Amino acid sequence: MKVLVPVKRVIDANIRVRVKSDNTGVETANVKMAMNPFCEIAVEEALRIKEAGNAEEVIVMSAGPDKAAETIRTGLAMGADRGVHVNTEESLEPLVIAQLIKAVAEKEGADLVILGKQSIDDDNNQTGQMLAALMGRPLGSYISKIEKNDGGFAITREIDAGLEDLQIASPAVVTADLRLNEPRYASLPNIMKAKKKPIDALSPADLGVEVKNRLEVLKVEDPPAREAGVMVSGASELVDKLKNEAKVI
Amino acid sequence: MSILVIAEHDNSQLSPGTLNTVAAAAKIGAELRVLVAGSGCGDVAAACAKIAGVSEVLCADFDTYAHEITENTAHLVKANLDGVSHVLAPASTFGKALIPYLAALCDAQPISDISDVVSEDTFVRPIYAGNALQTVKMSDAVKMMTVRTTAFEAADAEGGSGTVTAIDDAGASDVVTFKGQNLSQSERPELTSARIVVSGGRGMQNGENFAMLEKLADTLGGAVGASRAAVDAGFVPNDYQVGQTGKVVAPDLYIAVGISGAIQHLAGMKDSKTIVAINNDEEAPIFQVADYGWNEDLFTAVPALQAELDG
Ligand SMILES: Cc1cc2nc3c(=O)[nH]c(=O)nc-3n(C[C@H](O)[C@H](O)[C@H](O)COP(=O)(O)OP(=O)(O)OC[C@H]3O[C@@H](n4cnc5c(N)ncnc54)[C@H](O)[C@@H]3O)c2cc1C
Ligand SMILES: Nc1ncnc2c1ncn2[C@@H]1O[C@H](COP(=O)(O)O)[C@@H](O)[C@H]1O
């Protein structure tokens, strides 16, 4: 079995983002970047499947500019076997990304594609679902568990009301939720080894995909700020304020 | 042209978020239709027909839709898009899985989690865990989106007089099989629509201590939530998680107990009307968004608050 893991380069989760003064986006110059946390979980799961003897190869791919290769390298340092970089300077919407991933998945003959459930920059939560629809393959969204079996995969999904179990056929597309696993750190020897692992570079055109965006971002603004509140020093003061000032109880 | 809202329900009850989604649809304008896919879901369809402003309910009542299998619902919706300009669903795990899948089937690019409607093709949505608001203009013929339900007042559940039309089964996927569910049972109000939410974080130390918050929530008629740290530590189940990657809540009153206030947590609760924070670290970032901060050990503060409320 081959596992494909699409990963995205995003602003590090610990950075507080700032909206640009011209309201065209957020400040990205000189900001620390990292692999999207949900993608790390996806890579980790692929590696565990391989380590359990259920996969021969783990391929990490990313679509984006030159720097996206660094994020692929992070996946290789965690233990993935090789990388595919769809190199483009254009901004990409989830539908186009899903088209690119589909092309790579078909080219590589992937039996399982594991994506993150959500990128923490655009907070789209779309690409995996779109990929499954484009490929006409089963979708396991928001999974917290996956097991290979004869029929394909037994998965557990995290849904708003609790947990749900599905059986899905192979090949399949799944998206990783937070509790799927705890991703490993890349060790120094593995970081060194990763430098020698191959990364194929392709363009969207090589994959037969036209980058056609449908959305136009008109502006990006700061959310309304909350006014500073007050400190209370005891239960009676708090209850009094909730009853008589905020009028919420 | 009409706007199609996909109802979320458990075959007997409509989710409260569907009413907020209808409200967002009404803000776009035009004629409102609601699609109900389920099994034995007649009561839900009838309830939808009564929502103020809804003119037609499309009801697919078949075994195929007994559970919310994304594939099955998406193919059904796709088969019912005649004359439809917009498709909206609540930004719950149901809607967030469905809408992108449906959009890709229809070669459309959806948008997630709209928090405001500017015009029929332009919408506002939070990005970066709510640290920025993006205004986006859509160009697809059928515009598809999920709705941040807390950002819209619920539509009136009564007052409408829509018709209910039965629609055909669009067929079940043969590659996805439902195996079972393990749902949290609770007598308390549902987290995302509760008027009061009491949430606990890592500071709670263990699951047993959450009993204090449950008691407080019951006294106030509220729901119980948690930070990711509390969920990860196994204090409470995953469906309690509030935040960027959990549930978004905006109750009248949010009480954060032993929660530091990481941006990912704030993303899920900072639009609450009144925020109370109980934390023994005066530097905790949660105090920056709290209307009422109480710098105290929670094991002292929560029982004192309970006693005060019990009178
Ligand atoms: C991709 C990603 C997504 C995430 N999504 C979410 C999300 O959706 N929701 C979410 O909540 N988090 C999310 N997080 C995690 C988030 O960054 C924080 O780690 C988490 O919110 C911390 O939870 P906490 O406040 O309970 O724990 P901590 O940060 O450890 O804070 C515990 C607080 O309790 C206080 N405390 C301890 N003991 C007491 C006491 N006896 N009395 C009073 N106060 C006490 C401490 O002073 C401290 O402020 C996400 C992180 C990432 C990277
Ligand atoms: N540019 C990209 N290249 C590769 N994978 C991506 C890219 N963008 C998103 N993904 C994948 O899709 C997931 C969900 O992203 P999103 O739909 O943007 O929230 C991510 O966690 C990645 O697994």
Short mmCIF file of C-alpha atoms in Angstrom, two decimals, chain B:
data_model
loop_
_atom_site.label_atom_id
_atom_site.label_comp_id
_atom_site.label_asym_id
_atom_site.label_seq_id
_atom_site.Cartn_x
_atom_site.Cartn_y
_atom_site.Cartn_z
CA MET B 1 -33.98 31.78 -7.88
CA SER B 2 -34.11 30.21 -4.48
CA ILE B 3 -31.77 29.63 -1.61
CA LEU B 4 -31.45 26.09 -0.37
CA VAL B 5 -30.69 25.42 3.30
CA ILE B 6 -29.65 21.89 4.24
CA ALA B 7 -31.34 20.98 7.52
CA GLU B 8 -29.34 19.29 10.26
CA HIS B 9 -31.31 16.93 12.48
CA ASP B 10 -31.30 13.51 14.13
CA ASN B 11 -34.48 12.32 12.36
CA SER B 12 -36.67 13.50 15.19
CA GLN B 13 -35.43 16.99 16.02
CA LEU B 14 -34.11 19.87 14.00
CA SER B 15 -30.75 21.19 15.23
CA PRO B 16 -31.02 24.74 16.60
CA GLY B 17 -28.19 25.78 14.23
CA THR B 18 -30.46 25.18 11.25
CA LEU B 19 -32.61 28.14 12.38
CA ASN B 20 -29.56 30.40 12.42
CA THR B 21 -28.62 29.12 8.97
CA VAL B 22 -32.09 29.99 7.70
CA ALA B 23 -31.59 33.48 9.15
CA ALA B 24 -28.33 33.85 7.19
CA ALA B 25 -30.14 32.67 4.04
CA ALA B 26 -32.91 35.21 4.63
CA LYS B 27 -30.25 37.92 4.77
CA ILE B 28 -29.17 36.96 1.24
CA GLY B 29 -32.78 37.30 0.11
CA ALA B 30 -35.01 35.48 -2.34
CA GLU B 31 -37.16 32.47 -1.79
CA LEU B 32 -36.11 29.98 0.91
CA ARG B 33 -36.18 26.22 0.52
CA VAL B 34 -35.05 23.70 3.10
CA LEU B 35 -33.87 20.20 2.24
CA VAL B 36 -34.37 17.47 4.82
CA ALA B 37 -32.62 14.15 4.19
CA GLY B 38 -33.34 11.45 6.74
CA SER B 39 -35.23 8.34 7.61
CA GLY B 40 -38.48 8.66 9.52
CA CYS B 41 -37.88 12.41 9.40
CA GLY B 42 -41.46 13.57 8.75
CA ASP B 43 -41.64 15.58 11.97
CA VAL B 44 -38.44 17.40 11.05
CA ALA B 45 -39.83 18.29 7.62
CA ALA B 46 -43.03 19.55 9.25
CA ALA B 47 -40.99 21.64 11.70
CA CYS B 48 -39.00 23.13 8.81
CA ALA B 49 -42.20 24.09 6.97
CA LYS B 50 -43.17 26.18 10.01
CA ILE B 51 -39.99 28.23 10.11
CA ALA B 52 -40.77 31.85 9.30
CA GLY B 53 -39.83 32.68 5.71
CA VAL B 54 -39.52 29.12 4.41
CA SER B 55 -41.66 28.55 1.32
CA GLU B 56 -40.83 24.93 0.46
CA VAL B 57 -39.38 21.89 2.19
CA LEU B 58 -37.85 19.13 0.07
CA CYS B 59 -37.98 15.91 2.04
CA ALA B 60 -36.09 12.72 1.19
CA ASP B 61 -37.30 10.13 3.68
CA PHE B 62 -35.34 6.92 2.95
CA ASP B 63 -33.04 4.41 4.68
CA THR B 64 -30.23 5.87 2.57
CA TYR B 65 -30.28 8.98 4.78
CA ALA B 66 -30.75 7.33 8.18
CA HIS B 67 -27.23 8.48 9.08
CA GLU B 68 -25.42 11.53 7.84
CA ILE B 69 -23.23 9.88 5.23
CA THR B 70 -21.64 12.83 3.41
CA GLU B 71 -21.57 11.08 0.02
CA ASN B 72 -25.26 10.18 0.08
CA THR B 73 -26.49 13.59 1.17
CA ALA B 74 -24.22 15.38 -1.32
CA HIS B 75 -25.53 13.39 -4.28
CA LEU B 76 -29.09 14.05 -3.14
CA VAL B 77 -28.53 17.79 -2.89
CA LYS B 78 -26.81 17.84 -6.28
CA ALA B 79 -29.92 16.26 -7.81
CA ASN B 80 -32.08 19.06 -6.36
CA LEU B 81 -30.32 22.22 -7.47
CA ASP B 82 -32.76 23.32 -10.16
CA GLY B 83 -33.35 27.05 -9.78
CA VAL B 84 -31.03 27.25 -6.77
CA SER B 85 -28.60 30.17 -6.45
CA HIS B 86 -27.10 29.43 -3.02
CA VAL B 87 -26.70 26.35 -0.83
CA LEU B 88 -26.15 26.90 2.90
CA ALA B 89 -25.57 24.51 5.76
CA PRO B 90 -24.58 25.10 9.38
CA ALA B 91 -20.80 25.00 10.02
CA SER B 92 -21.15 21.89 12.19
CA THR B 93 -19.23 18.68 11.47
CA PHE B 94 -22.25 17.73 9.31
CA GLY B 95 -22.22 20.88 7.18
CA LYS B 96 -18.44 21.26 7.08
CA ALA B 97 -18.09 17.77 5.61
CA LEU B 98 -21.05 18.11 3.24
CA ILE B 99 -20.66 21.48 1.56
CA PRO B 100 -17.11 21.09 0.17
CA TYR B 101 -17.92 17.56 -1.03
CA LEU B 102 -21.05 18.83 -2.77
CA ALA B 103 -19.23 21.82 -4.21
CA ALA B 104 -16.52 19.65 -5.75
CA LEU B 105 -19.22 17.45 -7.34
CA CYS B 106 -20.63 20.66 -8.88
CA ASP B 107 -17.26 22.18 -9.83
CA ALA B 108 -17.77 25.05 -7.38
CA GLN B 109 -15.48 26.66 -4.78
CA PRO B 110 -17.37 27.01 -1.49
CA ILE B 111 -16.57 29.27 1.45
CA SER B 112 -16.55 28.16 5.07
CA ASP B 113 -18.03 29.66 8.18
CA ILE B 114 -19.60 32.90 6.95
CA SER B 115 -20.20 35.37 9.77
CA ASP B 116 -21.94 38.06 7.74
CA VAL B 117 -23.69 38.65 4.43
CA VAL B 118 -22.62 41.77 2.51
CA SER B 119 -24.56 41.10 -0.68
CA GLU B 120 -25.79 38.12 -2.63
CA ASP B 121 -22.26 37.26 -3.76
CA THR B 122 -20.10 38.80 -1.01
CA PHE B 123 -19.61 37.40 2.48
CA VAL B 124 -17.47 37.88 5.58
CA ARG B 125 -15.66 35.00 7.25
CA PRO B 126 -13.10 34.67 10.04
CA ILE B 127 -9.62 33.37 9.17
CA TYR B 128 -6.54 32.67 11.34
CA ALA B 129 -8.62 31.50 14.28
CA GLY B 130 -10.72 34.63 14.14
CA ASN B 131 -7.72 36.97 14.28
CA ALA B 132 -8.77 38.46 10.95
CA LEU B 133 -12.00 38.87 9.03
CA GLN B 134 -11.97 38.29 5.30
CA THR B 135 -14.51 39.76 2.88
CA VAL B 136 -14.82 37.46 -0.15
CA LYS B 137 -16.68 37.78 -3.41
CA MET B 138 -17.82 34.55 -5.04
CA SER B 139 -18.20 33.97 -8.77
CA ASP B 140 -19.68 30.48 -9.13
CA ALA B 141 -23.20 30.17 -10.54
CA VAL B 142 -24.34 28.28 -7.44
CA LYS B 143 -22.74 29.71 -4.32
CA MET B 144 -22.16 27.20 -1.56
CA MET B 145 -21.21 27.96 2.03
CA THR B 146 -21.31 26.93 5.65
CA VAL B 147 -22.63 29.35 8.23
CA ARG B 148 -21.15 30.30 11.58
CA THR B 149 -24.44 29.87 13.38
CA THR B 150 -23.49 31.98 16.40
CA ALA B 151 -23.14 35.03 14.12
CA PHE B 152 -26.83 35.07 13.12
CA GLU B 153 -29.92 35.37 15.32
CA ALA B 154 -32.11 32.29 14.96
CA ALA B 155 -35.05 32.52 12.54
CA ASP B 156 -38.46 32.19 14.12
CA ALA B 157 -39.37 28.49 14.44
CA GLU B 158 -43.05 29.40 14.02
CA GLY B 159 -45.00 31.53 11.62
CA GLY B 160 -44.10 29.95 8.28
CA SER B 161 -46.45 27.98 6.09
CA GLY B 162 -44.20 26.19 3.63
CA THR B 163 -45.23 23.20 1.58
CA VAL B 164 -43.53 19.83 1.99
CA THR B 165 -42.54 18.09 -1.25
CA ALA B 166 -41.26 14.51 -1.22
CA ILE B 167 -38.15 14.03 -3.34
CA ASP B 168 -36.53 10.86 -4.75
CA ASP B 169 -33.78 8.76 -3.24
CA ALA B 170 -30.51 9.58 -5.00
CA GLY B 171 -28.95 6.24 -4.03
CA ALA B 172 -26.49 5.07 -1.40
CA SER B 173 -22.72 4.82 -1.68
CA ASP B 174 -21.47 1.25 -1.90
CA VAL B 175 -18.02 2.16 -0.57
CA VAL B 176 -19.04 3.67 2.78
CA THR B 177 -20.85 1.61 5.42
CA PHE B 178 -22.21 2.98 8.67
CA LYS B 179 -21.06 0.88 11.65
CA GLY B 180 -22.25 2.71 14.72
CA GLN B 181 -22.18 5.81 16.87
CA ASN B 182 -21.14 6.57 20.36
CA LEU B 183 -22.98 9.75 21.24
CA SER B 184 -22.60 11.80 24.38
CA GLN B 185 -25.76 11.65 26.43
CA SER B 186 -26.66 14.80 28.26
CA GLU B 187 -29.74 16.41 29.72
CA ARG B 188 -28.07 19.78 29.43
CA PRO B 189 -28.66 22.20 26.56
CA GLU B 190 -26.61 21.63 23.44
CA LEU B 191 -23.26 23.41 23.67
CA THR B 192 -23.38 25.58 20.55
CA SER B 193 -26.83 26.96 21.25
CA ALA B 194 -26.81 27.10 25.07
CA ARG B 195 -27.47 30.51 26.63
CA ILE B 196 -24.86 29.88 29.31
CA VAL B 197 -21.67 27.82 28.99
CA VAL B 198 -19.34 26.83 31.83
CA SER B 199 -15.98 25.60 30.49
CA GLY B 200 -13.04 24.01 32.25
CA GLY B 201 -9.40 23.76 31.26
CA ARG B 202 -6.25 22.02 32.33
CA GLY B 203 -6.54 23.80 35.66
CA MET B 204 -9.40 21.42 36.55
CA GLN B 205 -6.73 18.72 37.10
CA ASN B 206 -8.99 15.72 36.41
CA GLY B 207 -12.34 14.57 35.12
CA GLU B 208 -13.88 14.17 38.60
CA ASN B 209 -13.40 17.86 39.32
CA PHE B 210 -15.62 18.67 36.34
CA ALA B 211 -18.55 17.65 38.58
CA MET B 212 -18.21 21.14 40.14
CA LEU B 213 -18.71 22.76 36.73
CA GLU B 214 -21.60 20.44 35.88
CA LYS B 215 -23.34 21.46 39.08
CA LEU B 216 -22.74 25.11 38.33
CA ALA B 217 -24.02 24.65 34.77
CA ASP B 218 -27.14 22.90 36.05
CA THR B 219 -27.84 25.69 38.52
CA LEU B 220 -27.56 28.22 35.69
CA GLY B 221 -29.34 26.09 33.09
CA GLY B 222 -26.21 25.97 30.96
CA ALA B 223 -23.97 23.58 29.06
CA VAL B 224 -20.46 22.39 29.91
CA GLY B 225 -17.51 22.96 27.58
CA ALA B 226 -13.76 22.53 27.77
CA SER B 227 -10.41 23.58 26.36
CA ARG B 228 -8.46 21.25 24.15
CA ALA B 229 -5.99 20.62 26.96
CA ALA B 230 -8.82 19.30 29.14
CA VAL B 231 -10.09 17.09 26.33
CA ASP B 232 -6.60 15.82 25.44
CA ALA B 233 -5.97 14.97 29.08
CA GLY B 234 -9.11 12.84 28.97
CA PHE B 235 -11.03 14.90 31.58
CA VAL B 236 -14.06 15.14 29.25
CA PRO B 237 -15.10 13.79 25.81
CA ASN B 238 -13.99 15.41 22.55
CA ASP B 239 -17.37 16.92 21.80
CA TYR B 240 -16.87 19.35 24.72
CA GLN B 241 -14.03 21.14 22.95
CA VAL B 242 -14.51 24.84 22.31
CA GLY B 243 -12.17 26.62 19.91
CA GLN B 244 -10.71 27.06 16.46
CA THR B 245 -10.85 23.35 15.80
CA GLY B 246 -13.68 22.43 18.12
CA LYS B 247 -17.04 24.12 18.55
CA VAL B 248 -17.76 27.81 18.25
CA VAL B 249 -20.04 29.17 20.95
CA ALA B 250 -21.37 32.66 21.64
CA PRO B 251 -23.65 32.38 24.68
CA ASP B 252 -24.94 35.26 26.76
CA LEU B 253 -22.58 34.11 29.51
CA TYR B 254 -19.33 32.14 29.15
CA ILE B 255 -17.51 31.17 32.33
CA ALA B 256 -13.91 30.02 31.71
CA VAL B 257 -12.48 28.13 34.65
CA GLY B 258 -8.77 27.22 34.74
CA ILE B 259 -8.35 28.11 31.06
CA SER B 260 -5.35 30.23 30.05
CA GLY B 261 -6.92 31.81 26.95
CA ALA B 262 -4.79 30.57 24.03
CA ILE B 263 -5.78 32.14 20.69
CA GLN B 264 -7.15 28.80 19.53
CA HIS B 265 -9.50 28.70 22.51
CA LEU B 266 -10.51 32.37 22.19
CA ALA B 267 -11.43 31.65 18.55
CA GLY B 268 -14.31 29.55 19.80
CA MET B 269 -15.76 31.83 22.50
CA LYS B 270 -14.66 35.44 22.16
CA ASP B 271 -17.98 36.49 20.62
CA SER B 272 -19.82 35.54 23.82
CA LYS B 273 -21.85 38.44 25.20
CA THR B 274 -20.39 38.32 28.70
CA ILE B 275 -17.20 36.47 29.60
CA VAL B 276 -16.17 35.53 33.13
CA ALA B 277 -12.67 34.15 33.77
CA ILE B 278 -11.57 32.38 36.91
CA ASN B 279 -7.82 31.84 36.98
CA ASN B 280 -5.13 31.94 39.67
CA ASP B 281 -2.56 33.44 37.31
CA GLU B 282 -3.14 37.18 37.05
CA GLU B 283 -1.16 37.24 33.81
CA ALA B 284 -3.42 34.70 32.08
CA PRO B 285 -4.38 36.05 28.62
CA ILE B 286 -8.02 35.06 29.21
CA PHE B 287 -8.31 38.16 31.45
CA GLN B 288 -7.75 40.36 28.37
CA VAL B 289 -11.09 39.26 26.90
CA ALA B 290 -13.01 38.78 30.16
CA ASP B 291 -15.69 41.26 31.19
CA TYR B 292 -15.31 39.99 34.73
CA GLY B 293 -12.00 38.49 35.80
CA TRP B 294 -11.55 36.75 39.11
CA ASN B 295 -7.97 36.06 40.05
CA GLU B 296 -8.49 33.20 42.49
CA ASP B 297 -7.85 29.49 42.91
CA LEU B 298 -10.70 27.76 41.16
CA PHE B 299 -11.09 25.25 43.96
CA THR B 300 -11.99 28.21 46.20
CA ALA B 301 -13.84 30.31 43.63
CA VAL B 302 -16.17 27.73 42.08
CA PRO B 303 -17.63 26.44 45.39
CA ALA B 304 -18.01 30.06 46.58
CA LEU B 305 -19.84 30.98 43.38
CA GLN B 306 -22.05 27.90 43.74
CA ALA B 307 -22.87 28.81 47.34
CA GLU B 308 -23.70 32.37 46.36
CA LEU B 309 -26.05 31.18 43.59
CA ASP B 310 -27.66 28.60 45.88
CA GLY B 311 -28.29 31.48 48.25
#
